[in-house]
mmCIF file of C-alpha atoms in Angstrom:
data_model
loop_
_atom_site.group_PDB
_atom_site.id
_atom_site.type_symbol
_atom_site.label_atom_id
_atom_site.label_comp_id
_atom_site.label_asym_id
_atom_site.label_seq_id
_atom_site.Cartn_x
_atom_site.Cartn_y
_atom_site.Cartn_z
ATOM 1 C CA MET A 659 79.234 85.413 109.630
ATOM 2 C CA LEU A 660 81.370 87.788 107.694
ATOM 3 C CA LYS A 661 80.919 91.147 108.353
ATOM 4 C CA ARG A 662 80.110 93.008 105.536
ATOM 5 C CA LEU A 663 82.019 95.767 103.878
ATOM 6 C CA PRO A 664 81.934 98.078 101.309
ATOM 7 C CA ARG A 665 82.638 96.439 97.798
ATOM 8 C CA VAL A 666 85.689 98.668 97.763
ATOM 9 C CA VAL A 667 87.247 97.808 100.897
ATOM 10 C CA ARG A 668 86.122 93.974 100.382
ATOM 11 C CA GLU A 669 88.255 94.037 96.816
ATOM 12 C CA GLN A 670 90.612 96.035 98.550
ATOM 13 C CA GLN A 671 91.691 92.974 100.648
ATOM 14 C CA MET A 672 91.937 90.635 97.838
ATOM 15 C CA LEU A 673 94.016 92.985 96.143
ATOM 16 C CA ASP A 674 96.564 92.773 99.329
ATOM 17 C CA ALA A 675 96.115 88.858 99.326
ATOM 18 C CA ALA A 676 96.399 88.417 95.852
ATOM 19 C CA VAL A 677 100.104 90.610 95.400
ATOM 20 C CA GLN A 678 101.182 88.468 98.215
ATOM 21 C CA VAL A 679 100.696 85.236 97.114
ATOM 22 C CA PHE A 680 101.289 85.951 93.540
ATOM 23 C CA SER A 681 104.871 87.292 94.806
ATOM 24 C CA ASN A 682 105.561 84.513 96.880
ATOM 25 C CA ARG A 683 104.043 81.901 94.755
ATOM 26 C CA GLY A 684 104.467 83.353 91.256
ATOM 27 C CA PHE A 685 101.875 83.307 88.914
ATOM 28 C CA HIS A 686 101.266 79.835 87.849
ATOM 29 C CA ALA A 687 102.095 78.300 91.444
ATOM 30 C CA ALA A 688 99.656 80.449 93.122
ATOM 31 C CA SER A 689 96.229 79.272 93.767
ATOM 32 C CA MET A 690 92.643 81.173 94.013
ATOM 33 C CA ASP A 691 91.982 78.650 97.004
ATOM 34 C CA GLU A 692 95.334 80.370 98.824
ATOM 35 C CA ILE A 693 94.262 84.366 98.191
ATOM 36 C CA ALA A 694 90.905 83.449 99.522
ATOM 37 C CA GLU A 695 92.338 81.739 102.595
ATOM 38 C CA VAL A 696 94.932 84.989 102.713
ATOM 39 C CA ALA A 697 91.883 87.582 101.941
ATOM 40 C CA GLY A 698 90.027 85.648 104.761
ATOM 41 C CA ILE A 699 87.224 85.226 102.399
ATOM 42 C CA SER A 700 85.623 82.495 99.869
ATOM 43 C CA LYS A 701 86.872 81.417 96.677
ATOM 44 C CA PRO A 702 84.032 81.678 94.955
ATOM 45 C CA MET A 703 83.431 85.599 96.614
ATOM 46 C CA VAL A 704 87.224 86.733 94.775
ATOM 47 C CA TYR A 705 85.805 85.319 91.730
ATOM 48 C CA ALA A 706 82.650 87.008 91.955
ATOM 49 C CA TYR A 707 84.493 89.706 92.550
ATOM 50 C CA LEU A 708 87.358 90.057 90.795
ATOM 51 C CA GLY A 709 87.334 87.158 87.862
ATOM 52 C CA THR A 710 89.480 84.763 86.909
ATOM 53 C CA LYS A 711 93.321 84.038 88.080
ATOM 54 C CA ASP A 712 94.194 85.668 85.432
ATOM 55 C CA GLU A 713 92.085 88.600 85.545
ATOM 56 C CA LEU A 714 93.330 89.068 89.607
ATOM 57 C CA PHE A 715 96.329 89.349 88.054
ATOM 58 C CA VAL A 716 95.666 91.903 85.942
ATOM 59 C CA ALA A 717 94.036 94.034 88.461
ATOM 60 C CA CYS A 718 96.973 93.885 90.704
ATOM 61 C CA LEU A 719 99.313 94.928 87.810
ATOM 62 C CA HIS A 720 96.692 97.940 87.595
ATOM 63 C CA ARG A 721 96.947 98.854 91.029
ATOM 64 C CA GLU A 722 100.066 98.739 92.024
ATOM 65 C CA ALA A 723 101.210 100.522 88.461
ATOM 66 C CA THR A 724 98.601 103.047 89.528
ATOM 67 C CA ARG A 725 99.943 103.395 92.715
ATOM 68 C CA LEU A 726 103.503 103.678 91.847
ATOM 69 C CA MET A 727 102.655 106.051 88.896
ATOM 70 C CA GLU A 728 101.081 108.046 91.262
ATOM 71 C CA ALA A 729 104.108 108.230 94.131
ATOM 72 C CA VAL A 730 105.922 108.905 91.612
ATOM 73 C CA ALA A 731 104.396 112.309 90.137
ATOM 74 C CA ALA A 732 103.511 113.455 93.435
ATOM 75 C CA GLY A 733 107.676 113.574 94.770
ATOM 76 C CA VAL A 734 108.227 115.056 91.502
ATOM 77 C CA LEU A 735 108.089 119.362 91.985
ATOM 78 C CA PRO A 736 107.314 121.084 88.286
ATOM 79 C CA ALA A 737 108.837 124.451 89.668
ATOM 80 C CA ALA A 738 112.521 122.831 90.715
ATOM 81 C CA ARG A 739 115.453 122.378 89.085
ATOM 82 C CA PRO A 740 115.852 119.694 86.347
ATOM 83 C CA ASP A 741 118.219 118.047 89.094
ATOM 84 C CA GLU A 742 115.681 118.583 92.188
ATOM 85 C CA GLN A 743 112.904 116.919 89.792
ATOM 86 C CA LEU A 744 114.703 114.182 89.023
ATOM 87 C CA TRP A 745 116.251 113.647 92.394
ATOM 88 C CA HIS A 746 112.175 113.810 94.277
ATOM 89 C CA GLY A 747 110.908 111.507 91.315
ATOM 90 C CA LEU A 748 113.569 109.112 92.199
ATOM 91 C CA ARG A 749 113.399 109.431 95.825
ATOM 92 C CA ALA A 750 109.498 108.583 95.208
ATOM 93 C CA PHE A 751 109.984 105.386 93.831
ATOM 94 C CA PHE A 752 112.611 103.465 95.710
ATOM 95 C CA THR A 753 110.238 104.646 98.703
ATOM 96 C CA PHE A 754 107.544 102.977 96.976
ATOM 97 C CA VAL A 755 109.514 99.758 96.351
ATOM 98 C CA GLY A 756 110.866 100.112 99.533
ATOM 99 C CA ALA A 757 107.311 100.345 100.985
ATOM 100 C CA HIS A 758 105.747 97.727 98.870
ATOM 101 C CA ARG A 759 108.185 95.142 98.126
ATOM 102 C CA ASP A 760 105.166 92.649 97.175
ATOM 103 C CA GLY A 761 104.029 94.626 94.732
ATOM 104 C CA TRP A 762 106.996 95.678 93.344
ATOM 105 C CA ARG A 763 107.802 91.965 92.803
ATOM 106 C CA VAL A 764 104.290 91.262 91.202
ATOM 107 C CA LEU A 765 104.763 94.805 88.656
ATOM 108 C CA TYR A 766 108.211 93.664 87.707
ATOM 109 C CA ARG A 767 108.912 89.872 88.104
ATOM 110 C CA GLN A 768 105.667 87.936 87.092
ATOM 111 C CA ALA A 769 104.798 90.181 85.397
ATOM 112 C CA ARG A 770 107.879 90.052 83.100
ATOM 113 C CA SER A 771 108.124 86.448 82.940
ATOM 114 C CA GLU A 772 104.473 85.999 81.662
ATOM 115 C CA PRO A 773 104.592 87.007 78.172
ATOM 116 C CA HIS A 774 100.803 87.278 78.632
ATOM 117 C CA PHE A 775 101.506 90.388 80.943
ATOM 118 C CA ALA A 776 104.139 91.908 79.788
ATOM 119 C CA GLY A 777 102.133 94.438 77.860
ATOM 120 C CA GLU A 778 101.006 95.275 81.311
ATOM 121 C CA LEU A 779 104.864 96.345 82.347
ATOM 122 C CA ALA A 780 105.552 97.875 78.670
ATOM 123 C CA GLY A 781 103.349 100.331 79.295
ATOM 124 C CA MET A 782 104.402 101.636 82.227
ATOM 125 C CA ARG A 783 107.965 101.607 81.883
ATOM 126 C CA ALA A 784 106.654 104.009 78.412
ATOM 127 C CA ARG A 785 105.205 106.162 81.080
ATOM 128 C CA ILE A 786 107.744 106.491 82.975
ATOM 129 C CA VAL A 787 110.329 106.451 80.147
ATOM 130 C CA GLU A 788 108.131 110.135 78.529
ATOM 131 C CA VAL A 789 108.376 111.710 82.000
ATOM 132 C CA VAL A 790 112.263 111.260 81.841
ATOM 133 C CA ALA A 791 112.932 111.843 78.668
ATOM 134 C CA GLY A 792 110.898 115.178 79.293
ATOM 135 C CA LEU A 793 112.755 116.109 82.605
ATOM 136 C CA LEU A 794 116.269 115.545 80.349
ATOM 137 C CA GLU A 795 115.866 117.704 77.157
ATOM 138 C CA SER A 796 114.044 120.900 79.425
ATOM 139 C CA ALA A 797 117.242 120.220 81.295
ATOM 140 C CA ALA A 798 119.046 120.526 77.839
ATOM 141 C CA THR A 799 116.948 123.292 76.489
ATOM 142 C CA ALA A 800 117.927 125.167 79.475
ATOM 143 C CA ALA A 801 121.398 124.649 78.681
ATOM 144 C CA GLU A 802 121.386 125.726 75.501
ATOM 145 C CA VAL A 803 122.761 121.524 74.714
ATOM 146 C CA PRO A 804 121.644 120.390 70.941
ATOM 147 C CA GLY A 805 120.426 117.165 71.352
ATOM 148 C CA ARG A 806 117.854 115.171 69.416
ATOM 149 C CA PRO A 807 114.338 113.773 71.331
ATOM 150 C CA GLY A 808 115.498 110.483 69.815
ATOM 151 C CA ASP A 809 118.500 111.038 72.262
ATOM 152 C CA PHE A 810 116.713 111.830 75.551
ATOM 153 C CA THR A 811 114.573 108.772 74.576
ATOM 154 C CA ALA A 812 117.581 106.673 74.941
ATOM 155 C CA MET A 813 119.004 108.165 78.033
ATOM 156 C CA ALA A 814 115.468 107.821 79.328
ATOM 157 C CA TYR A 815 115.399 103.934 79.221
ATOM 158 C CA ALA A 816 119.000 103.349 80.177
ATOM 159 C CA TYR A 817 118.238 105.298 83.062
ATOM 160 C CA VAL A 818 115.160 104.029 83.764
ATOM 161 C CA GLY A 819 116.941 100.122 83.227
ATOM 162 C CA ALA A 820 119.320 101.137 85.758
ATOM 163 C CA ALA A 821 116.714 102.295 88.600
ATOM 164 C CA GLU A 822 114.736 99.021 87.690
ATOM 165 C CA SER A 823 117.254 96.716 87.919
ATOM 166 C CA LEU A 824 118.312 98.313 91.489
ATOM 167 C CA ALA A 825 115.195 98.368 92.495
ATOM 168 C CA ASP A 826 115.096 94.917 92.223
ATOM 169 C CA TRP A 827 118.059 94.167 94.278
ATOM 170 C CA LEU A 828 116.334 96.839 97.369
ATOM 171 C CA ALA A 829 113.487 94.077 96.777
ATOM 172 C CA ASP A 830 115.229 91.995 98.447
ATOM 173 C CA HIS A 831 117.215 93.818 100.590
ATOM 174 C CA GLU A 832 114.936 94.776 103.507
ATOM 175 C CA GLU A 833 117.814 96.251 105.621
ATOM 176 C CA GLU A 834 119.013 99.080 102.800
ATOM 177 C CA ASP A 835 117.494 102.695 102.649
ATOM 178 C CA PRO A 836 115.889 103.522 100.219
ATOM 179 C CA ASP A 837 116.830 107.073 100.238
ATOM 180 C CA HIS A 838 120.577 105.361 100.339
ATOM 181 C CA THR A 839 119.608 103.736 97.031
ATOM 182 C CA ALA A 840 118.142 107.090 95.547
ATOM 183 C CA THR A 841 121.158 108.783 96.155
ATOM 184 C CA ARG A 842 123.532 105.929 94.715
ATOM 185 C CA MET A 843 121.148 106.506 91.713
ATOM 186 C CA MET A 844 120.934 109.689 91.351
ATOM 187 C CA ASN A 845 124.904 109.818 91.380
ATOM 188 C CA PHE A 846 124.887 107.148 88.653
ATOM 189 C CA VAL A 847 122.534 109.246 86.733
ATOM 190 C CA TRP A 848 122.939 113.058 87.217
ATOM 191 C CA VAL A 849 127.152 113.306 86.778
ATOM 192 C CA GLY A 850 126.874 112.038 83.333
ATOM 193 C CA ALA A 851 123.715 114.078 83.030
ATOM 194 C CA ASP A 852 124.910 117.401 84.534
ATOM 195 C CA SER A 853 128.560 116.461 82.265
ATOM 196 C CA LEU A 854 126.974 115.916 79.122
ATOM 197 C CA LEU A 855 124.919 119.394 79.685
ATOM 198 C CA GLN A 856 127.592 121.042 80.223
ATOM 199 C CA GLY A 857 129.294 119.788 76.329
ATOM 200 C CA ARG A 858 131.196 117.324 77.866
ATOM 201 C CA VAL A 859 131.104 114.053 76.077
ATOM 202 C CA TRP A 860 133.139 110.540 75.396
ATOM 203 C CA ARG A 861 134.152 110.523 71.953
ATOM 204 C CA ALA A 862 136.687 106.776 70.252
#
């Protein structure tokens, strides 16, 4: 007989199992039978708690995206210099990916490859881009470097895209240290950004 657990605990067990199975199998190949087996519960209970496979997948996306955003927000120090804020944000981001590789694969690979769920990923990216663009604009303002709002948003999209690609690489290389990965990204991002903030630009 199953031990009675609070609903919220049982749901987290189901989501943990679902993230693992979706990561390993992909959305289409994943089965509710396997998710229930990994969670150690009956399939009808999965349906009763979290609905269909589509609804379960969306619940996984929401949880992993929320965890990621909370981790990054907790890592950023509002009173720090812009470069330190970016460093702490990158460090928190890559630390999360290193600790939740299955969750990252579901967020970045599975959601992106399924048009039905792509909007979930787009919303998460938009929030991260907004934060990064704000950091760049604050740094430019402090350095008295002129720039249009669109410039900061475009740069933020480029930086976020690079960070996502590097995070996807990190997810497949468990021997890699997330802090080292964050340092690589910081050197790629901030060396160029710092030059821009000092008025040095490349021209054709």
